[in-house]
Amino acid sequence: MSEATTAQTPRFRSVLDRIVSFRPSRALPAQTVPACPLAANESPYGPPAAVLEAVRRAALSVNRYPDNGCAELIAGIAARHGVAEECVAVGCGSVGVAQMLLAAVAEPGDEVLYAWRSFEAYPILTRLSGATAVETPLDDGVHDLAAMADAITDRTRLIFVCNPNNPTGTVVAEDALRTFLDRVPADCLVVLDEAYREYVRDSGTPDGLELASGRPNVVVLRTFSKAYGLAALRVGFMVGHPLVAGAIRKAYLPFSVNSVAQAAAVAALGAERELMARVETTIGERERVGAALTAHGLTVPASEANFLWLPLGERAAAFGEHCVRAGALVRTFAGDGVRVSIGSPAENDALLAAAATFGH
Ligand SMILES: *Cc1c(COP(=O)(O)O)cnc(C)c1O
């Protein structure tokens, strides 16, 4: 080591100036009401016994590197969805897969298109990639696919379509999505983010896997973080053309899906019956909470996900703070709306109790 240098810092990329650090919802002020975590669209349930056992067994070998090829997990996903293994790629959460997709197709000067408001990761990942974000406003909470198609330029490399959309819970219909996909140039990648697919009950909502088969420029993102209850373990995947999956494998941060996560996800596929029964409970709660909030005088758009969107506009911050004070942690988008995850029946009751006293 030579003499100490003056206090200089590394030079950071200018894109970081336009990225807000990801921050979960504000911590609760000290108070007596127990917190109901309804801000992150997680499953309210702990792991089924078989998943817990897989985690325990995998924990015995954490001194070893994971299988970098994620062979068993990819085989399990491929079998579950009836696709070839070469069409599947996994990553550190579906957010990790999205980042790899951007790394594979987008660079400075390129454009990445998505609706807004939508998933908060899109602008962050897009800016990090160096590409330019192009945002098309939602039309009454729904993706405006015609406007999005109009916004495509010869620099558009990737388009996110979040279906159901986070945070509005809305879906795009099959006809509209097919028409849109027909307008997208073949060299532009469309990413159908279906993180909440398991919660969809509207029969007019397309299954991205069907749309993607036969369209080499369309991939579907799915995750183990929501219906499969493994948010902490970070496993997501894409299904699409083998060329896209192959590109993702090149962009893969080695070992980023760890061995405990791989084992848990494989076990979760095996525990699907139990997990999907929980999804049914959540959907029942979604209808119950939606009806109750409507009875409290709130506007509650139909949701096909495990959360509800309350388009409160200028009242959003006040409602969000009121809920948090009452122990129900919700996600507030100030000036726009509040997103309320569907939790356990007791957690949902806490939210409803808070909503009942809002504005009184
Ligand atoms: C929660 C969510 C995900 C899941 O991200 P993971 O990285 O898989 O945990 C992906 N997309 C959307 C729109 C989400 O809301």
CSV table of C-alpha atoms and ligand atoms in Angstrom, one decimal:
chain,number,residue,atom,x,y,z
A,1,MET,CA,0.0,0.0,0.0
A,2,SER,CA,1.3,3.4,-0.8
A,3,GLU,CA,0.4,6.6,1.0
A,4,ALA,CA,-3.2,7.3,1.8
A,5,THR,CA,-5.1,9.1,-1.0
A,6,THR,CA,-7.5,12.0,-0.4
A,7,ALA,CA,-11.1,11.3,0.2
A,8,GLN,CA,-12.3,10.6,-3.3
A,9,THR,CA,-15.2,8.5,-4.3
A,10,PRO,CA,-15.6,6.2,-7.4
A,11,ARG,CA,-17.3,7.9,-10.3
A,12,PHE,CA,-20.8,6.5,-10.7
A,13,ARG,CA,-22.8,6.2,-13.9
A,14,SER,CA,-25.1,9.2,-14.4
A,15,VAL,CA,-28.1,6.9,-14.6
A,16,LEU,CA,-27.9,6.4,-10.9
A,17,ASP,CA,-28.8,10.0,-10.3
A,18,ARG,CA,-32.3,9.2,-11.8
A,19,ILE,CA,-32.8,6.0,-9.7
A,20,VAL,CA,-34.5,6.2,-6.4
A,21,SER,CA,-33.2,3.5,-4.0
A,22,PHE,CA,-35.8,0.8,-3.6
A,23,ARG,CA,-37.4,1.2,-0.3
A,24,PRO,CA,-40.1,-0.9,1.3
A,25,SER,CA,-43.1,0.7,2.9
A,26,ARG,CA,-42.2,2.9,5.8
A,27,ALA,CA,-41.8,1.0,9.1
A,28,LEU,CA,-44.6,1.3,11.6
A,29,PRO,CA,-44.3,3.9,14.3
A,30,ALA,CA,-44.0,2.3,17.7
A,31,GLN,CA,-47.5,1.3,18.7
A,32,THR,CA,-49.5,-1.5,20.1
A,33,VAL,CA,-51.5,-2.8,17.1
A,34,PRO,CA,-49.8,-5.7,15.5
A,35,ALA,CA,-48.6,-5.1,11.9
A,36,CYS,CA,-50.5,-6.7,9.1
A,37,PRO,CA,-48.1,-6.8,6.1
A,38,LEU,CA,-50.3,-6.0,3.2
A,39,ALA,CA,-47.8,-3.9,1.2
A,40,ALA,CA,-45.8,-6.5,-0.9
A,41,ASN,CA,-48.4,-8.9,-2.4
A,42,GLU,CA,-46.8,-11.8,-0.6
A,43,SER,CA,-48.6,-15.0,0.3
A,44,PRO,CA,-49.7,-14.8,3.9
A,45,TYR,CA,-48.9,-18.5,4.3
A,46,GLY,CA,-45.7,-20.2,5.4
A,47,PRO,CA,-44.3,-23.0,3.4
A,48,PRO,CA,-46.1,-26.4,3.2
A,49,ALA,CA,-44.4,-29.2,5.1
A,50,ALA,CA,-42.9,-30.7,2.0
A,51,VAL,CA,-41.3,-27.4,1.0
A,52,LEU,CA,-40.0,-26.9,4.5
A,53,GLU,CA,-38.5,-30.3,4.5
A,54,ALA,CA,-36.8,-29.6,1.1
A,55,VAL,CA,-35.3,-26.4,2.5
A,56,ARG,CA,-34.1,-28.3,5.6
A,57,ARG,CA,-32.4,-30.9,3.5
A,58,ALA,CA,-30.8,-28.4,1.1
A,59,ALA,CA,-29.5,-26.5,4.1
A,60,LEU,CA,-27.3,-29.4,4.9
A,61,SER,CA,-25.2,-28.8,1.8
A,62,VAL,CA,-24.9,-25.1,1.8
A,63,ASN,CA,-21.1,-25.5,1.8
A,64,ARG,CA,-21.4,-26.6,-1.8
A,65,TYR,CA,-22.1,-24.4,-4.8
A,66,PRO,CA,-25.6,-24.8,-6.3
A,67,ASP,CA,-26.2,-26.5,-9.7
A,68,ASN,CA,-25.5,-23.6,-12.0
A,69,GLY,CA,-27.6,-25.2,-14.7
A,70,CYS,CA,-30.6,-25.5,-12.3
A,71,ALA,CA,-31.3,-28.8,-14.2
A,72,GLU,CA,-34.0,-30.3,-11.8
A,73,LEU,CA,-35.8,-27.0,-11.5
A,74,ILE,CA,-35.9,-26.3,-15.2
A,75,ALA,CA,-37.0,-29.9,-15.9
A,76,GLY,CA,-39.8,-29.4,-13.3
A,77,ILE,CA,-41.0,-26.1,-14.7
A,78,ALA,CA,-40.9,-27.5,-18.3
A,79,ALA,CA,-42.9,-30.6,-17.3
A,80,ARG,CA,-45.4,-28.5,-15.3
A,81,HIS,CA,-46.1,-26.2,-18.2
A,82,GLY,CA,-45.7,-28.7,-21.1
A,83,VAL,CA,-42.8,-26.9,-22.8
A,84,ALA,CA,-39.4,-28.0,-23.8
A,85,GLU,CA,-36.6,-27.5,-21.3
A,86,GLU,CA,-34.7,-25.4,-23.8
A,87,CYS,CA,-37.6,-22.9,-23.7
A,88,VAL,CA,-37.2,-22.3,-19.9
A,89,ALA,CA,-34.6,-20.1,-18.1
A,90,VAL,CA,-34.6,-19.2,-14.4
A,91,GLY,CA,-33.2,-16.3,-12.4
A,92,CYS,CA,-33.0,-14.6,-9.1
A,93,GLY,CA,-36.7,-13.8,-8.9
A,94,SER,CA,-38.5,-12.8,-12.1
A,95,VAL,CA,-37.0,-9.4,-11.5
A,96,GLY,CA,-33.6,-11.0,-12.0
A,97,VAL,CA,-34.9,-12.6,-15.2
A,98,ALA,CA,-36.2,-9.3,-16.4
A,99,GLN,CA,-32.8,-7.7,-15.8
A,100,MET,CA,-31.1,-10.5,-17.8
A,101,LEU,CA,-33.6,-10.0,-20.6
A,102,LEU,CA,-32.7,-6.3,-20.7
A,103,ALA,CA,-29.0,-7.2,-20.5
A,104,ALA,CA,-29.5,-9.4,-23.5
A,105,VAL,CA,-31.4,-6.9,-25.8
A,106,ALA,CA,-31.1,-3.3,-24.6
A,107,GLU,CA,-28.2,-0.9,-24.5
A,108,PRO,CA,-27.8,2.9,-24.4
A,109,GLY,CA,-29.8,4.6,-27.2
A,110,ASP,CA,-32.4,1.8,-27.2
A,111,GLU,CA,-35.9,2.2,-25.9
A,112,VAL,CA,-37.8,0.1,-23.4
A,113,LEU,CA,-41.6,0.6,-23.5
A,114,TYR,CA,-44.1,-0.1,-20.7
A,115,ALA,CA,-47.4,1.2,-19.4
A,116,TRP,CA,-47.4,3.5,-16.4
A,117,ARG,CA,-48.4,3.1,-13.7
A,118,SER,CA,-47.1,-0.4,-13.6
A,119,PHE,CA,-44.5,-2.5,-11.7
A,120,GLU,CA,-41.9,-0.3,-10.1
A,121,ALA,CA,-39.0,-2.5,-11.1
A,122,TYR,CA,-39.5,-1.6,-14.8
A,123,PRO,CA,-38.2,2.0,-14.7
A,124,ILE,CA,-35.3,1.0,-12.4
A,125,LEU,CA,-34.1,-1.9,-14.5
A,126,THR,CA,-34.5,0.1,-17.7
A,127,ARG,CA,-32.4,3.0,-16.4
A,128,LEU,CA,-29.8,0.6,-15.1
A,129,SER,CA,-29.6,-1.0,-18.5
A,130,GLY,CA,-28.7,2.4,-20.0
A,131,ALA,CA,-31.8,2.3,-22.3
A,132,THR,CA,-34.4,5.0,-22.4
A,133,ALA,CA,-37.7,4.4,-20.7
A,134,VAL,CA,-40.8,5.2,-22.8
A,135,GLU,CA,-44.0,5.2,-20.6
A,136,THR,CA,-47.5,5.0,-22.0
A,137,PRO,CA,-50.2,6.1,-19.5
A,138,LEU,CA,-52.8,3.6,-18.4
A,139,ASP,CA,-56.3,4.1,-19.7
A,140,ASP,CA,-58.5,4.1,-16.7
A,141,GLY,CA,-56.2,1.7,-14.9
A,142,VAL,CA,-55.8,-0.6,-18.0
A,143,HIS,CA,-52.9,-1.0,-20.4
A,144,ASP,CA,-53.6,1.1,-23.5
A,145,LEU,CA,-52.3,-1.4,-26.0
A,146,ALA,CA,-53.2,0.7,-29.0
A,147,ALA,CA,-51.2,3.7,-27.6
A,148,MET,CA,-48.3,1.4,-26.7
A,149,ALA,CA,-48.2,0.0,-30.3
A,150,ASP,CA,-48.2,3.6,-31.6
A,151,ALA,CA,-45.2,4.4,-29.3
A,152,ILE,CA,-43.0,1.7,-30.8
A,153,THR,CA,-40.1,3.1,-32.8
A,154,ASP,CA,-37.2,1.4,-34.6
A,155,ARG,CA,-35.2,1.8,-31.4
A,156,THR,CA,-37.7,-0.1,-29.2
A,157,ARG,CA,-36.0,-3.3,-28.1
A,158,LEU,CA,-38.2,-4.5,-25.3
A,159,ILE,CA,-41.8,-4.0,-24.2
A,160,PHE,CA,-43.2,-5.0,-20.8
A,161,VAL,CA,-46.8,-6.0,-20.5
A,162,CYS,CA,-47.8,-6.6,-16.9
A,163,ASN,CA,-50.9,-8.9,-16.9
A,164,PRO,CA,-52.6,-8.6,-14.4
A,165,ASN,CA,-51.1,-5.1,-13.9
A,166,ASN,CA,-49.4,-4.2,-10.7
A,167,PRO,CA,-50.7,-2.1,-8.9
A,168,THR,CA,-54.1,-1.8,-10.6
A,169,GLY,CA,-55.0,-5.5,-10.8
A,170,THR,CA,-56.4,-5.0,-14.2
A,171,VAL,CA,-56.0,-7.4,-17.2
A,172,VAL,CA,-55.8,-7.0,-20.9
A,173,ALA,CA,-58.1,-9.2,-23.0
A,174,GLU,CA,-57.0,-11.9,-25.4
A,175,ASP,CA,-58.1,-10.1,-28.6
A,176,ALA,CA,-56.5,-6.8,-27.6
A,177,LEU,CA,-53.2,-8.5,-26.7
A,178,ARG,CA,-53.2,-10.6,-29.9
A,179,THR,CA,-53.8,-7.5,-32.0
A,180,PHE,CA,-51.0,-5.7,-30.2
A,181,LEU,CA,-48.6,-8.6,-30.6
A,182,ASP,CA,-49.3,-8.6,-34.3
A,183,ARG,CA,-48.2,-5.0,-34.5
A,184,VAL,CA,-44.9,-5.5,-32.7
A,185,PRO,CA,-41.9,-5.9,-35.0
A,186,ALA,CA,-40.4,-9.3,-35.0
A,187,ASP,CA,-37.0,-8.0,-33.7
A,188,CYS,CA,-38.6,-6.4,-30.6
A,189,LEU,CA,-39.0,-8.5,-27.5
A,190,VAL,CA,-42.3,-8.5,-25.7
A,191,VAL,CA,-42.2,-9.6,-22.0
A,192,LEU,CA,-45.6,-10.7,-20.7
A,193,ASP,CA,-45.1,-10.4,-16.9
A,194,GLU,CA,-47.6,-12.9,-15.4
A,195,ALA,CA,-46.4,-12.8,-11.8
A,196,TYR,CA,-50.1,-13.0,-10.7
A,197,ARG,CA,-51.3,-15.5,-13.3
A,198,GLU,CA,-52.5,-18.0,-10.7
A,199,TYR,CA,-55.0,-15.5,-9.3
A,200,VAL,CA,-56.7,-14.8,-12.6
A,201,ARG,CA,-60.3,-16.0,-12.8
A,202,ASP,CA,-61.5,-13.9,-15.7
A,203,SER,CA,-61.9,-16.3,-18.6
A,204,GLY,CA,-61.2,-13.5,-21.2
A,205,THR,CA,-57.6,-13.1,-19.9
A,206,PRO,CA,-55.1,-14.8,-22.2
A,207,ASP,CA,-52.6,-17.4,-21.0
A,208,GLY,CA,-49.3,-15.9,-22.0
A,209,LEU,CA,-47.8,-19.3,-22.6
A,210,GLU,CA,-50.3,-20.0,-25.3
A,211,LEU,CA,-49.6,-16.6,-26.9
A,212,ALA,CA,-45.9,-17.0,-26.7
A,213,SER,CA,-45.8,-20.4,-28.4
A,214,GLY,CA,-45.2,-19.7,-32.1
A,215,ARG,CA,-44.1,-16.1,-31.5
A,216,PRO,CA,-40.3,-16.1,-31.0
A,217,ASN,CA,-40.3,-12.5,-29.8
A,218,VAL,CA,-42.7,-13.1,-26.9
A,219,VAL,CA,-41.6,-14.4,-23.5
A,220,VAL,CA,-43.6,-15.0,-20.4
A,221,LEU,CA,-42.3,-14.2,-16.9
A,222,ARG,CA,-43.6,-16.2,-14.0
A,223,THR,CA,-42.5,-16.3,-10.3
A,224,PHE,CA,-42.4,-18.5,-7.3
A,225,SER,CA,-42.7,-15.4,-5.1
A,226,LYS,CA,-46.5,-15.0,-5.0
A,227,ALA,CA,-48.9,-18.0,-5.3
A,228,TYR,CA,-46.0,-20.4,-4.5
A,229,GLY,CA,-45.1,-18.5,-1.4
A,230,LEU,CA,-41.3,-18.3,-1.8
A,231,ALA,CA,-40.7,-14.6,-2.0
A,232,ALA,CA,-37.7,-14.7,0.2
A,233,LEU,CA,-36.0,-17.4,-1.8
A,234,ARG,CA,-35.9,-15.4,-5.2
A,235,VAL,CA,-36.9,-17.8,-7.9
A,236,GLY,CA,-38.5,-16.7,-11.2
A,237,PHE,CA,-38.4,-18.0,-14.7
A,238,MET,CA,-39.2,-17.2,-18.3
A,239,VAL,CA,-40.8,-19.4,-21.0
A,240,GLY,CA,-40.1,-18.5,-24.6
A,241,HIS,CA,-38.2,-19.3,-27.7
A,242,PRO,CA,-35.0,-21.3,-27.1
A,243,LEU,CA,-32.9,-18.5,-28.6
A,244,VAL,CA,-34.2,-16.1,-25.9
A,245,ALA,CA,-33.8,-18.6,-23.1
A,246,GLY,CA,-30.3,-19.2,-24.4
A,247,ALA,CA,-29.4,-15.5,-24.4
A,248,ILE,CA,-30.6,-15.4,-20.8
A,249,ARG,CA,-28.4,-18.2,-19.8
A,250,LYS,CA,-25.4,-16.1,-21.2
A,251,ALA,CA,-26.5,-13.2,-19.1
A,252,TYR,CA,-26.9,-15.3,-16.0
A,253,LEU,CA,-25.1,-14.2,-12.9
A,254,PRO,CA,-23.5,-17.5,-11.9
A,255,PHE,CA,-25.2,-19.4,-9.1
A,256,SER,CA,-27.7,-16.6,-8.6
A,257,VAL,CA,-30.5,-19.1,-8.0
A,258,ASN,CA,-29.1,-20.8,-4.9
A,259,SER,CA,-29.5,-24.5,-3.9
A,260,VAL,CA,-32.0,-23.9,-1.1
A,261,ALA,CA,-34.2,-21.9,-3.5
A,262,GLN,CA,-33.9,-24.5,-6.3
A,263,ALA,CA,-34.9,-27.3,-3.9
A,264,ALA,CA,-37.8,-25.3,-2.4
A,265,ALA,CA,-39.1,-24.4,-5.9
A,266,VAL,CA,-39.0,-28.0,-7.0
A,267,ALA,CA,-40.8,-29.0,-3.8
A,268,ALA,CA,-43.4,-26.2,-4.3
A,269,LEU,CA,-44.2,-27.6,-7.8
A,270,GLY,CA,-44.9,-30.9,-6.0
A,271,ALA,CA,-47.1,-29.2,-3.4
A,272,GLU,CA,-49.1,-27.4,-6.0
A,273,ARG,CA,-52.5,-28.8,-5.0
A,274,GLU,CA,-52.1,-27.4,-1.5
A,275,LEU,CA,-50.7,-24.1,-2.8
A,276,MET,CA,-53.5,-23.6,-5.3
A,277,ALA,CA,-56.1,-24.3,-2.5
A,278,ARG,CA,-54.6,-21.3,-0.7
A,279,VAL,CA,-54.9,-19.3,-3.9
A,280,GLU,CA,-58.6,-20.1,-3.9
A,281,THR,CA,-58.9,-18.8,-0.4
A,282,THR,CA,-57.1,-15.6,-1.4
A,283,ILE,CA,-59.5,-15.1,-4.3
A,284,GLY,CA,-62.5,-15.6,-2.0
A,285,GLU,CA,-60.9,-13.0,0.4
A,286,ARG,CA,-60.3,-10.7,-2.6
A,287,GLU,CA,-64.0,-10.7,-3.3
A,288,ARG,CA,-65.0,-10.3,0.3
A,289,VAL,CA,-62.6,-7.4,0.9
A,290,GLY,CA,-63.5,-5.7,-2.3
A,291,ALA,CA,-67.2,-5.8,-1.5
A,292,ALA,CA,-66.6,-4.5,2.0
A,293,LEU,CA,-64.4,-1.6,0.8
A,294,THR,CA,-67.1,-0.8,-1.8
A,295,ALA,CA,-69.7,-0.7,1.0
A,296,HIS,CA,-67.4,1.7,2.9
A,297,GLY,CA,-67.8,4.0,-0.1
A,298,LEU,CA,-64.5,3.4,-1.8
A,299,THR,CA,-64.0,2.8,-5.5
A,300,VAL,CA,-62.6,-0.7,-6.0
A,301,PRO,CA,-61.8,-1.7,-9.6
A,302,ALA,CA,-62.1,-5.5,-10.3
A,303,SER,CA,-58.8,-7.2,-9.6
A,304,GLU,CA,-57.5,-10.4,-11.0
A,305,ALA,CA,-54.5,-10.5,-8.6
A,306,ASN,CA,-53.8,-11.0,-4.9
A,307,PHE,CA,-54.3,-7.3,-4.2
A,308,LEU,CA,-56.8,-4.5,-4.7
A,309,TRP,CA,-56.2,-1.0,-6.1
A,310,LEU,CA,-57.9,2.0,-4.5
A,311,PRO,CA,-57.6,4.9,-6.9
A,312,LEU,CA,-57.9,7.6,-4.2
A,313,GLY,CA,-56.0,10.3,-6.0
A,314,GLU,CA,-55.2,13.2,-3.6
A,315,ARG,CA,-56.6,11.2,-0.6
A,316,ALA,CA,-54.2,8.3,-1.2
A,317,ALA,CA,-51.6,9.5,1.3
A,318,ALA,CA,-54.1,10.1,4.0
A,319,PHE,CA,-55.7,6.7,3.6
A,320,GLY,CA,-52.4,5.0,3.5
A,321,GLU,CA,-51.2,6.7,6.7
A,322,HIS,CA,-54.5,6.0,8.4
A,323,CYS,CA,-54.2,2.2,7.6
A,324,VAL,CA,-50.5,2.1,8.7
A,325,ARG,CA,-51.4,3.8,12.0
A,326,ALA,CA,-54.1,1.1,12.5
A,327,GLY,CA,-51.6,-1.6,11.9
A,328,ALA,CA,-52.3,-2.5,8.3
A,329,LEU,CA,-49.2,-1.9,6.2
A,330,VAL,CA,-50.4,-1.0,2.7
A,331,ARG,CA,-48.6,0.4,-0.3
A,332,THR,CA,-49.2,4.1,-1.0
A,333,PHE,CA,-48.6,5.8,-4.2
A,334,ALA,CA,-49.1,9.4,-3.1
A,335,GLY,CA,-51.4,11.4,-5.3
A,336,ASP,CA,-52.5,8.3,-7.2
A,337,GLY,CA,-53.8,5.4,-5.1
A,338,VAL,CA,-53.2,2.7,-2.5
A,339,ARG,CA,-52.5,-0.9,-3.2
A,340,VAL,CA,-53.8,-3.4,-0.6
A,341,SER,CA,-52.5,-6.9,-0.6
A,342,ILE,CA,-54.9,-9.7,0.2
A,343,GLY,CA,-53.6,-11.4,3.4
A,344,SER,CA,-55.0,-13.8,5.8
A,345,PRO,CA,-58.7,-13.3,6.8
A,346,ALA,CA,-57.6,-11.7,10.1
A,347,GLU,CA,-55.2,-9.4,8.4
A,348,ASN,CA,-57.9,-8.4,5.9
A,349,ASP,CA,-60.2,-7.7,8.8
A,350,ALA,CA,-57.6,-5.3,10.2
A,351,LEU,CA,-57.5,-3.5,6.9
A,352,LEU,CA,-61.3,-3.3,6.8
A,353,ALA,CA,-61.5,-2.0,10.3
A,354,ALA,CA,-59.1,0.7,9.4
A,355,ALA,CA,-61.0,1.6,6.2
A,356,ALA,CA,-64.3,1.7,8.2
A,357,THR,CA,-62.9,4.6,10.3
A,358,PHE,CA,-61.3,6.5,7.5
A,359,GLY,CA,-62.6,10.0,7.1
A,360,HIS,CA,-64.8,9.8,10.2
B,1,LIG,C1,-44.2,-9.3,-7.4
B,1,LIG,C2,-43.9,-9.1,-8.8
B,1,LIG,C3,-42.9,-9.9,-9.5
B,1,LIG,C4,-42.2,-10.9,-8.7
B,1,LIG,O1,-40.8,-10.6,-8.7
B,1,LIG,P1,-39.8,-11.6,-8.1
B,1,LIG,O2,-38.5,-11.1,-8.5
B,1,LIG,O3,-40.1,-12.9,-8.8
B,1,LIG,O4,-40.1,-11.8,-6.7
B,1,LIG,C5,-42.8,-9.7,-10.8
B,1,LIG,N1,-43.5,-8.9,-11.5
B,1,LIG,C6,-44.5,-8.2,-11.0
B,1,LIG,C7,-45.3,-7.3,-11.8
B,1,LIG,C8,-44.7,-8.3,-9.6
B,1,LIG,O5,-45.6,-7.5,-9.0
